[in-house]
Amino acid sequence: MDKQIIISIGREYGSAGHEIGRKLAAKLEIPFYDRNLLDEFADQKDVDADLLAKYDEKPRRFFFSRTVSVRGQSINNSPAQSVADIQFALIKGKAFDDDSFVICGRCADDILKDFPAHFSVFITADYDAKVKRVMEKRNMSEKEAKKTIEKHDKTRRAYHDYFAKTKWGVASSYDLCVNSTVLGIDGTVDMLVDFVKHFLEK
């Protein structure tokens, strides 16, 4: 694209936010980032990508981490904190390099909020639609799907609200909130493409 555009997507589990982000990036012909940020870092630094992925979008666990002072500098030994810091630095670096991209999660809505080329979206969906999607995607019973949604959303909220100044899933934390059930996945993507065009023209 001629002008830089960065779209961060927050999403409820089962809302199809990840798929919407991936399709949106494809339509705009720009990169899509999620866990592949860690793969990129692992390739650059020759470290174990699977080990990094274990702590991807996980909140810091205080009982298993501590901050120590070394020569007057605070150092945290939490793997979750370290992985978060790696991703935040990569995201900001790409933004400063004038890259255009769509990114899913990773507190990007908060850490990129001061970039003029950025806007944030939160994807929700009707509860029954989320349950049905999770049941079909993960071959689960209704009971299992509901527990999975609750677990993942709880983890995402804890991660986001620990590392970000804004609150996960709260409308005032985002530029745009969308219920993907209303227009469906492809309809939501088309709507966001149109939104991007207007955003670039402002």
Tab-separated table of C-alpha atoms in Angstrom:
chain	number	residue	atom	x	y	z
A	1	MET	CA	0.000	0.000	0.000
A	2	ASP	CA	1.168	3.554	-0.707
A	3	LYS	CA	0.308	4.802	2.781
A	4	GLN	CA	1.154	2.980	5.982
A	5	ILE	CA	-1.767	1.225	7.666
A	6	ILE	CA	-1.632	-0.834	10.852
A	7	ILE	CA	-4.713	-2.680	12.075
A	8	SER	CA	-4.689	-4.330	15.481
A	9	ILE	CA	-7.376	-6.876	16.228
A	10	GLY	CA	-8.530	-7.912	19.669
A	11	ARG	CA	-10.966	-10.800	19.726
A	12	GLU	CA	-13.125	-13.012	21.868
A	13	TYR	CA	-12.414	-16.701	21.557
A	14	GLY	CA	-14.707	-18.229	18.943
A	15	SER	CA	-15.552	-14.878	17.323
A	16	ALA	CA	-13.482	-15.677	14.197
A	17	GLY	CA	-11.334	-12.628	14.907
A	18	HIS	CA	-8.162	-14.442	13.871
A	19	GLU	CA	-9.658	-15.617	10.571
A	20	ILE	CA	-11.078	-12.155	9.901
A	21	GLY	CA	-7.669	-10.606	10.508
A	22	ARG	CA	-5.940	-13.082	8.232
A	23	LYS	CA	-8.467	-12.534	5.417
A	24	LEU	CA	-8.326	-8.767	5.875
A	25	ALA	CA	-4.545	-8.787	5.522
A	26	ALA	CA	-4.820	-10.930	2.387
A	27	LYS	CA	-7.318	-8.538	0.810
A	28	LEU	CA	-5.145	-5.541	1.631
A	29	GLU	CA	-2.040	-7.461	0.488
A	30	ILE	CA	-0.130	-6.723	3.688
A	31	PRO	CA	1.449	-9.077	6.258
A	32	PHE	CA	-0.557	-10.708	9.027
A	33	TYR	CA	1.113	-11.231	12.392
A	34	ASP	CA	0.163	-13.372	15.339
A	35	ARG	CA	2.365	-16.079	16.852
A	36	ASN	CA	4.521	-15.963	13.719
A	37	LEU	CA	6.216	-12.911	15.259
A	38	LEU	CA	7.933	-15.305	17.629
A	39	ASP	CA	8.929	-17.578	14.744
A	40	GLU	CA	10.558	-14.591	13.086
A	41	PHE	CA	12.445	-13.717	16.273
A	42	ALA	CA	13.471	-17.337	16.802
A	43	ASP	CA	14.922	-17.494	13.279
A	44	GLN	CA	16.865	-14.273	13.826
A	45	LYS	CA	18.277	-15.262	17.219
A	46	ASP	CA	18.504	-19.039	16.678
A	47	VAL	CA	16.347	-19.909	19.687
A	48	ASP	CA	13.634	-22.528	20.217
A	49	ALA	CA	10.369	-21.201	18.740
A	50	ASP	CA	8.305	-23.818	20.589
A	51	LEU	CA	9.693	-22.670	23.921
A	52	LEU	CA	8.768	-19.062	23.146
A	53	ALA	CA	5.305	-20.119	21.970
A	54	LYS	CA	4.662	-21.750	25.355
A	55	TYR	CA	4.514	-18.278	26.913
A	56	ASP	CA	2.810	-16.492	24.024
A	57	GLU	CA	-0.042	-14.203	25.209
A	58	LYS	CA	0.238	-15.528	28.746
A	59	PRO	CA	-0.032	-13.262	31.785
A	60	ARG	CA	2.907	-13.022	34.141
A	61	ARG	CA	2.587	-15.438	37.077
A	62	PHE	CA	3.791	-13.683	40.187
A	63	PHE	CA	4.381	-16.862	42.207
A	64	PHE	CA	6.819	-18.133	39.584
A	65	SER	CA	8.698	-14.924	38.836
A	66	ARG	CA	10.464	-12.132	40.580
A	67	THR	CA	12.185	-8.855	39.809
A	68	VAL	CA	15.750	-8.408	40.989
A	69	SER	CA	18.088	-5.430	40.901
A	70	VAL	CA	21.429	-5.803	39.176
A	71	ARG	CA	23.724	-2.760	39.267
A	72	GLY	CA	20.730	-0.512	39.781
A	73	GLN	CA	18.746	-2.007	36.896
A	74	SER	CA	15.562	-4.020	37.432
A	75	ILE	CA	15.557	-7.401	35.713
A	76	ASN	CA	12.551	-9.707	35.605
A	77	ASN	CA	13.027	-13.465	35.360
A	78	SER	CA	9.453	-14.218	34.193
A	79	PRO	CA	9.395	-16.082	30.829
A	80	ALA	CA	5.962	-14.587	30.062
A	81	GLN	CA	7.324	-11.083	30.674
A	82	SER	CA	10.351	-11.754	28.470
A	83	VAL	CA	8.259	-13.109	25.597
A	84	ALA	CA	5.852	-10.166	25.864
A	85	ASP	CA	8.763	-7.706	25.797
A	86	ILE	CA	10.188	-9.416	22.709
A	87	GLN	CA	6.890	-9.154	20.848
A	88	PHE	CA	6.227	-5.564	21.887
A	89	ALA	CA	9.674	-4.530	20.631
A	90	LEU	CA	9.119	-6.333	17.321
A	91	ILE	CA	5.704	-4.723	16.843
A	92	LYS	CA	6.984	-1.221	17.563
A	93	GLY	CA	9.977	-1.808	15.332
A	94	LYS	CA	7.785	-2.700	12.373
A	95	ALA	CA	5.606	0.359	12.997
A	96	PHE	CA	8.639	2.664	13.170
A	97	ASP	CA	9.919	1.110	9.931
A	98	ASP	CA	6.700	2.315	8.221
A	99	ASP	CA	5.544	-1.250	7.617
A	100	SER	CA	1.853	-1.898	7.005
A	101	PHE	CA	0.357	-4.968	8.661
A	102	VAL	CA	-2.562	-6.549	10.501
A	103	ILE	CA	-1.789	-7.922	13.948
A	104	CYS	CA	-3.926	-10.108	16.156
A	105	GLY	CA	-3.785	-9.635	19.949
A	106	ARG	CA	-0.455	-9.028	21.744
A	107	CYS	CA	-1.693	-5.735	23.274
A	108	ALA	CA	-1.045	-4.044	19.922
A	109	ASP	CA	-4.146	-1.877	20.376
A	110	ASP	CA	-2.434	-0.257	23.364
A	111	ILE	CA	1.238	-0.198	22.425
A	112	LEU	CA	0.514	1.251	18.958
A	113	LYS	CA	-2.189	3.715	19.990
A	114	ASP	CA	0.033	6.763	19.368
A	115	PHE	CA	0.876	5.799	15.780
A	116	PRO	CA	-1.220	7.897	13.340
A	117	ALA	CA	-1.368	4.999	10.859
A	118	HIS	CA	-2.913	2.634	13.410
A	119	PHE	CA	-6.491	1.833	14.292
A	120	SER	CA	-7.796	-0.868	16.614
A	121	VAL	CA	-10.694	-3.271	16.210
A	122	PHE	CA	-12.312	-5.609	18.704
A	123	ILE	CA	-14.216	-8.602	17.309
A	124	THR	CA	-17.023	-10.128	19.325
A	125	ALA	CA	-19.839	-12.495	18.319
A	126	ASP	CA	-23.113	-13.833	19.636
A	127	TYR	CA	-22.438	-16.367	22.375
A	128	ASP	CA	-24.295	-19.221	20.658
A	129	ALA	CA	-22.352	-18.561	17.450
A	130	LYS	CA	-19.060	-18.711	19.342
A	131	VAL	CA	-20.005	-21.987	21.003
A	132	LYS	CA	-21.046	-23.511	17.680
A	133	ARG	CA	-17.835	-22.385	15.985
A	134	VAL	CA	-15.624	-23.817	18.725
A	135	MET	CA	-17.569	-27.100	18.699
A	136	GLU	CA	-17.057	-27.444	14.941
A	137	LYS	CA	-13.459	-26.222	14.799
A	138	ARG	CA	-12.218	-28.266	17.746
A	139	ASN	CA	-14.621	-31.208	17.591
A	140	MET	CA	-15.908	-30.525	21.104
A	141	SER	CA	-19.140	-31.040	22.963
A	142	GLU	CA	-21.190	-27.968	23.843
A	143	LYS	CA	-20.040	-28.189	27.460
A	144	GLU	CA	-16.382	-28.439	26.446
A	145	ALA	CA	-16.711	-25.531	24.034
A	146	LYS	CA	-18.222	-23.271	26.684
A	147	LYS	CA	-15.429	-24.092	29.142
A	148	THR	CA	-12.817	-23.487	26.442
A	149	ILE	CA	-14.254	-20.080	25.561
A	150	GLU	CA	-14.333	-19.079	29.210
A	151	LYS	CA	-10.751	-20.248	29.774
A	152	HIS	CA	-9.262	-18.527	26.723
A	153	ASP	CA	-11.091	-15.248	27.264
A	154	LYS	CA	-10.025	-15.224	30.905
A	155	THR	CA	-6.382	-15.706	29.883
A	156	ARG	CA	-6.564	-13.058	27.169
A	157	ARG	CA	-8.121	-10.548	29.556
A	158	ALA	CA	-5.510	-11.228	32.235
A	159	TYR	CA	-2.655	-10.912	29.717
A	160	HIS	CA	-3.972	-7.719	28.134
A	161	ASP	CA	-4.951	-5.999	31.352
A	162	TYR	CA	-1.584	-6.746	32.954
A	163	PHE	CA	0.576	-5.436	30.101
A	164	ALA	CA	-1.727	-2.706	28.717
A	165	LYS	CA	-3.152	0.468	30.217
A	166	THR	CA	-6.525	-0.140	28.583
A	167	LYS	CA	-9.079	-2.843	29.377
A	168	TRP	CA	-9.612	-5.879	27.174
A	169	GLY	CA	-13.010	-6.037	25.471
A	170	VAL	CA	-14.176	-2.619	26.719
A	171	ALA	CA	-15.509	-0.519	23.830
A	172	SER	CA	-13.673	2.646	24.890
A	173	SER	CA	-10.348	0.814	24.507
A	174	TYR	CA	-10.804	0.429	20.729
A	175	ASP	CA	-11.534	2.541	17.676
A	176	LEU	CA	-14.111	0.071	16.369
A	177	CYS	CA	-16.047	-2.861	17.858
A	178	VAL	CA	-17.698	-5.379	15.552
A	179	ASN	CA	-20.059	-8.321	16.076
A	180	SER	CA	-18.984	-10.825	13.428
A	181	THR	CA	-22.303	-12.679	13.677
A	182	VAL	CA	-24.148	-9.768	12.028
A	183	LEU	CA	-22.387	-9.815	8.644
A	184	GLY	CA	-20.550	-13.127	8.867
A	185	ILE	CA	-16.812	-13.564	8.405
A	186	ASP	CA	-16.517	-12.425	4.778
A	187	GLY	CA	-19.028	-9.622	5.259
A	188	THR	CA	-17.081	-8.350	8.264
A	189	VAL	CA	-13.853	-8.460	6.241
A	190	ASP	CA	-15.470	-6.452	3.424
A	191	MET	CA	-16.758	-3.892	5.914
A	192	LEU	CA	-13.296	-3.508	7.433
A	193	VAL	CA	-11.712	-3.106	3.985
A	194	ASP	CA	-14.153	-0.251	3.354
A	195	PHE	CA	-13.316	1.208	6.770
A	196	VAL	CA	-9.605	1.105	5.893
A	197	LYS	CA	-10.244	3.055	2.670
A	198	HIS	CA	-12.062	5.799	4.592
A	199	PHE	CA	-9.374	5.782	7.286
A	200	LEU	CA	-6.629	6.327	4.705
A	201	GLU	CA	-8.567	9.191	3.133
A	202	LYS	CA	-9.055	11.146	6.357
